[in-house]
Coordinates of C-alpha atoms in Angstrom, one line a residue:
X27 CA 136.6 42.8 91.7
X28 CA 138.8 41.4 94.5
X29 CA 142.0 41.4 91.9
X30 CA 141.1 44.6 91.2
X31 CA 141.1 46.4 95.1
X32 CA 144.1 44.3 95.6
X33 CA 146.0 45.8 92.6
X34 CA 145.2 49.1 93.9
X35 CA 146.5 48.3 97.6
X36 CA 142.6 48.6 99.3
X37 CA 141.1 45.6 101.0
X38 CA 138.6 43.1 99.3
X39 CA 135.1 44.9 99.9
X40 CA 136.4 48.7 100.7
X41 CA 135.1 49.7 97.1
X42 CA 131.6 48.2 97.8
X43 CA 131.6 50.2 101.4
X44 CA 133.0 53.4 99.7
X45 CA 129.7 53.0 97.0
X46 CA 127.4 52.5 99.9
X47 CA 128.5 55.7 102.0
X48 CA 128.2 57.7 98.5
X49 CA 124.8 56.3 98.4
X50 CA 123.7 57.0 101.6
X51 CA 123.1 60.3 101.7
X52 CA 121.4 60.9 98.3
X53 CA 118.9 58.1 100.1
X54 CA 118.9 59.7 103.2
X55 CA 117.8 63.2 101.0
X56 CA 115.4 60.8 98.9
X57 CA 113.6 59.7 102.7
X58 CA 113.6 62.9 104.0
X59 CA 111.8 64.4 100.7
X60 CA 109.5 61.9 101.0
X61 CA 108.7 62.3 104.6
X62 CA 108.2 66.5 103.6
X63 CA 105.6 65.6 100.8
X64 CA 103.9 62.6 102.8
X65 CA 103.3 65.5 105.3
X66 CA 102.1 67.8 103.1
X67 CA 99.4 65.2 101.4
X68 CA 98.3 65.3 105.2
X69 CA 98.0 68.8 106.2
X70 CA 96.4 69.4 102.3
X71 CA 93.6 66.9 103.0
X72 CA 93.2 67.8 106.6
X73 CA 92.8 71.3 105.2
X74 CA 90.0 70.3 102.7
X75 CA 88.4 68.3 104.9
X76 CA 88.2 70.7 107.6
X77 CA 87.1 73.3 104.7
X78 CA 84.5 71.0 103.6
X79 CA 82.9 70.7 107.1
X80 CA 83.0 74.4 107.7
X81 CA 80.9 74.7 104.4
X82 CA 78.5 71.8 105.4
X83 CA 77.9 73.2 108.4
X84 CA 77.5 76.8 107.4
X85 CA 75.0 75.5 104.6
X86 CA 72.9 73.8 107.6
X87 CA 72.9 76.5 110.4
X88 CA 72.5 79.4 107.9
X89 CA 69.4 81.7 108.9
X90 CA 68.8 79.4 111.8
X91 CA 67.9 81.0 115.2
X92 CA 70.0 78.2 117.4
X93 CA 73.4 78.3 115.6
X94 CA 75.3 79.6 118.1
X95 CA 73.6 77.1 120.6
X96 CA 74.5 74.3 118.1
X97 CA 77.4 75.8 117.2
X98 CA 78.5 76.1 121.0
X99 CA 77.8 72.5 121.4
X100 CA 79.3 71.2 118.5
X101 CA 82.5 72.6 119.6
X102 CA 82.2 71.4 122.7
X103 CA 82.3 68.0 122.0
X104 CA 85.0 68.2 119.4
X105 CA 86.6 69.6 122.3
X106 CA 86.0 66.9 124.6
X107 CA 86.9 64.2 122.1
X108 CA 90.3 66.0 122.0
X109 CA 91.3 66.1 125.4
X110 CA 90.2 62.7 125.9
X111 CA 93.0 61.7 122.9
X112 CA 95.2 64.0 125.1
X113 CA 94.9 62.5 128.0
X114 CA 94.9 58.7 126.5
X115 CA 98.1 59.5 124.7
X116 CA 99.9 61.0 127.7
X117 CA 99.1 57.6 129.4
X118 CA 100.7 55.9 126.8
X119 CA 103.6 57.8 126.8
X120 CA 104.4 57.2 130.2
X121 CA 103.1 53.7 130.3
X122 CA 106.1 51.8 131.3
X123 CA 105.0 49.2 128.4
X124 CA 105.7 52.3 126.0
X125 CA 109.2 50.9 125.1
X126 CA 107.6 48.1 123.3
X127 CA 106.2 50.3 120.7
X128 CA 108.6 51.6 118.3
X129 CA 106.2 53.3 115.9
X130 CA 105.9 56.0 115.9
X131 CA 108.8 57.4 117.1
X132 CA 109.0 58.8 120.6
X133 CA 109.6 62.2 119.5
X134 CA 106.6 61.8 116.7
X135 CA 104.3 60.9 119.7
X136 CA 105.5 63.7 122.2
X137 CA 104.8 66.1 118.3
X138 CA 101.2 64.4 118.1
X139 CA 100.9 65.2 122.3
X140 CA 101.6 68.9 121.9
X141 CA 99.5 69.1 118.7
X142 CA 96.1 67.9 120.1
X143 CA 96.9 70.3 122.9
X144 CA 96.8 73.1 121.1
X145 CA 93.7 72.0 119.1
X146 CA 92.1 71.3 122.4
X147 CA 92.9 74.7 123.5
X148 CA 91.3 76.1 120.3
X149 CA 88.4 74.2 120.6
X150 CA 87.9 74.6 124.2
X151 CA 88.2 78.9 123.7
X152 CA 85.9 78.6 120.5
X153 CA 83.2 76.7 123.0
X154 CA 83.3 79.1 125.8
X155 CA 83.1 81.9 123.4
X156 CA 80.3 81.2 121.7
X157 CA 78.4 79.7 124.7
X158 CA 79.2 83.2 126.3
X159 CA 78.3 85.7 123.3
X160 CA 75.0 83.8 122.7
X161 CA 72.0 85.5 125.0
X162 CA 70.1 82.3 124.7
X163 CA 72.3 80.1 125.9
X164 CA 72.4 81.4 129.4
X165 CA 75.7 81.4 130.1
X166 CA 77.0 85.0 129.5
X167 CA 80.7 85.5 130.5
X168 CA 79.8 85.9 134.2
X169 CA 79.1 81.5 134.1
X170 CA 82.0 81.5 131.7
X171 CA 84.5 82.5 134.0
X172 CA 83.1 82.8 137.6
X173 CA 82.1 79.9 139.1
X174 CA 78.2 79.7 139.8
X175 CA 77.8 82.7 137.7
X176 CA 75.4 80.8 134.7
X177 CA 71.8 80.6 134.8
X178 CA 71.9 77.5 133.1
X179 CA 72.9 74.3 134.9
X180 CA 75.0 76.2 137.1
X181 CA 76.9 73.0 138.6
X182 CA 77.9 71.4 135.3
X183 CA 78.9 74.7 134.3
X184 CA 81.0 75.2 136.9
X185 CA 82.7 71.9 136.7
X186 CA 83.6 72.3 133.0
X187 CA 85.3 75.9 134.2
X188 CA 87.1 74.3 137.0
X189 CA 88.3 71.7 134.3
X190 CA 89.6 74.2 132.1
X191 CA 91.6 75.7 134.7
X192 CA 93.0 72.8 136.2
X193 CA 94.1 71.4 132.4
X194 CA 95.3 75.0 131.9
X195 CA 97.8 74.0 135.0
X196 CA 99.0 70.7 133.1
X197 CA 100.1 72.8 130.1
X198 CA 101.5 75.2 131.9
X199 CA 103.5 72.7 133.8
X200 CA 104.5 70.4 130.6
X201 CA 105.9 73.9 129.3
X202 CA 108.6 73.4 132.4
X203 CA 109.7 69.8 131.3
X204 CA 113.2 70.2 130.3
X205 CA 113.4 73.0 132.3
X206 CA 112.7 72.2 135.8
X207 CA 113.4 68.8 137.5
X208 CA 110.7 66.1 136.9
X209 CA 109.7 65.9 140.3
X210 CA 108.7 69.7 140.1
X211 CA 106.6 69.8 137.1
X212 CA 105.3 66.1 137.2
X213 CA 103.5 66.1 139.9
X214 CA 101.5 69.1 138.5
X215 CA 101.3 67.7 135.6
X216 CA 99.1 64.8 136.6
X217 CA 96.3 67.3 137.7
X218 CA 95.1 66.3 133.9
X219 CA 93.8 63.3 135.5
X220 CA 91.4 65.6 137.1
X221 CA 90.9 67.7 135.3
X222 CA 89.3 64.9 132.7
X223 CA 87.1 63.9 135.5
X224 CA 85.8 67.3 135.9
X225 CA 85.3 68.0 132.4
X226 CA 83.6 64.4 131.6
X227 CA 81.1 65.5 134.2
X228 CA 80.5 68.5 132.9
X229 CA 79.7 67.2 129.6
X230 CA 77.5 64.2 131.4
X231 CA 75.3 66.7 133.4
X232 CA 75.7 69.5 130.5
X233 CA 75.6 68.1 127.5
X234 CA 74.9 64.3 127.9
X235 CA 70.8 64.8 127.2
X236 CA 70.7 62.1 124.1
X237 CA 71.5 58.4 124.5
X238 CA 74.2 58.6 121.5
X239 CA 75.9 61.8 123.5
X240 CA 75.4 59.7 126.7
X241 CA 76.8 56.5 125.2
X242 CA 79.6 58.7 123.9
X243 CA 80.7 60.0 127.6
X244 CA 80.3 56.3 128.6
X245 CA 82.7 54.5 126.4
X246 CA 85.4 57.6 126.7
X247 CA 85.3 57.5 130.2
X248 CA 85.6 53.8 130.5
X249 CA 88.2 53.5 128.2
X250 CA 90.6 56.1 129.8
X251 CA 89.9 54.2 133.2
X252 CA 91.0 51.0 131.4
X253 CA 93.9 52.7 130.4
X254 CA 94.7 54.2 133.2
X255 CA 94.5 51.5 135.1
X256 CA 96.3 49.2 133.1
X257 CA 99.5 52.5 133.5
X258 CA 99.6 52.1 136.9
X259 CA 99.5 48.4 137.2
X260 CA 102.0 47.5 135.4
X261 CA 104.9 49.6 136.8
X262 CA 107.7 47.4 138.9
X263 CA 109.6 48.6 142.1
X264 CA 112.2 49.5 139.5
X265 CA 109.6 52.1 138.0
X266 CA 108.5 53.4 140.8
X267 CA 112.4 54.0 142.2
X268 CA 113.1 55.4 139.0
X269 CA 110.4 58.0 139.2
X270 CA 111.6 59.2 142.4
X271 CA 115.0 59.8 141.4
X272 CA 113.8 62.1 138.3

């Protein structure tokens, strides 16, 4: 092969690097197809899953009397377990460990940030609604959206709405990023902090009446303050400069 390249003037390996940048791009097509069906797969199953729980659930709270009481608590706590994935992953992405992690991708984990957002959102909405539409509950939409307006538990009530607004405020804010400097829109940002707290309250003095409920507000809690702490304990006087000048 060498005689060859030489006999046509081109250097020894130019015709193995001209084969390679031929290749490359019908692999690059090849990875990118692949990536578009692996993702499909995902959002098919997560589809029929999600299907399958619908009709599960409909089959068990069909003709019964507390549905929208179960209902409203189911969603509740799906909606909780979100927000607390929320919150942990926004840790880790500003945990100034983060760059020893290259998988996934940075922009893949920002993706997965904005996506349990918006599922928390819908969850969060679905919750209130249902909790507020259902007579029995005692909640009505005067304790959904006015503080110290429900007859039941008033106080835990109230703290869940003052949660939802305050983590309405961090997405509102994260909307600004890239827009607005970081030291505008980061320091509101953090008001997800609280608003956890508030909402892992509610759910404590609202919804935490079963030792496996309790025990699941327990580990939550104490694994976001793990976290949390671990975020803020390892940044260096380097980090700490760095966020300043942002």
């Amino acid at each position: 092969m060498s005689e060859r390249t030489e006999l046509l003037g081109l250097p020894f390996g130019h015709s193995e690097t001209a084969a390679r940048e031929r290749t490359a791009p019908r692999e690059g097509r090849a990875i990118r197809v692949g990536r578009v069906a692996a993702r499909s797969l995902v959002a098919a199953a997560s589809l029929g899953l999600a299907g399958w729980l619908i009709a599960r659930t409909g089959q068990h709270l069909a003709g019964n009397k507390m549905a929208p009481w179960i209902l409203g608590r189911a969603t509740g706590v799906c909606a909780y377990l979100l927000f607390a994935a929320l919150v942990l992953l926004g840790l880790l992405l500003s945990h100034p460990w983060r760059a020893r992690v290259s998988r996934p991708s940075a922009a893949n984990r920002i993706r997965a940030h904005i996506g349990l957002s918006v599922f928390t959102l819908g969850f969060t909405a679905l919750h209130v609604f249902v909790l507020a539409t259902d007579k029995y509950a005692g909640v009505g939409w005067s304790g959904a959206l006015v503080p110290m307006g429900s007859t039941y538990r008033p106080v835990a009530t109230t703290l869940g709405l003052l949660g939802v607004w305050t983590a309405l405020l961090a997405g509102v804010s994260a909307a600004a990023a890239g827009r607005l400097p970081r030291r505008l829109w980061w320091p509101l940002h953090k008001v997800a902090a609280s608003s956890f707290v508030l909402i892992w309250i509610h759910g404590v003095l609202g919804g935490g009446d079963t030792p496996a409920l309790l025990a699941l507000y327990l580990s939550t809690g104490a694994l976001l303050v793990l976290v949390a702490v671990s975020r803020y304990a390892a940044r260096t006087p380097s980090d700490r400069v760095a966020e300043l000048r942002r």
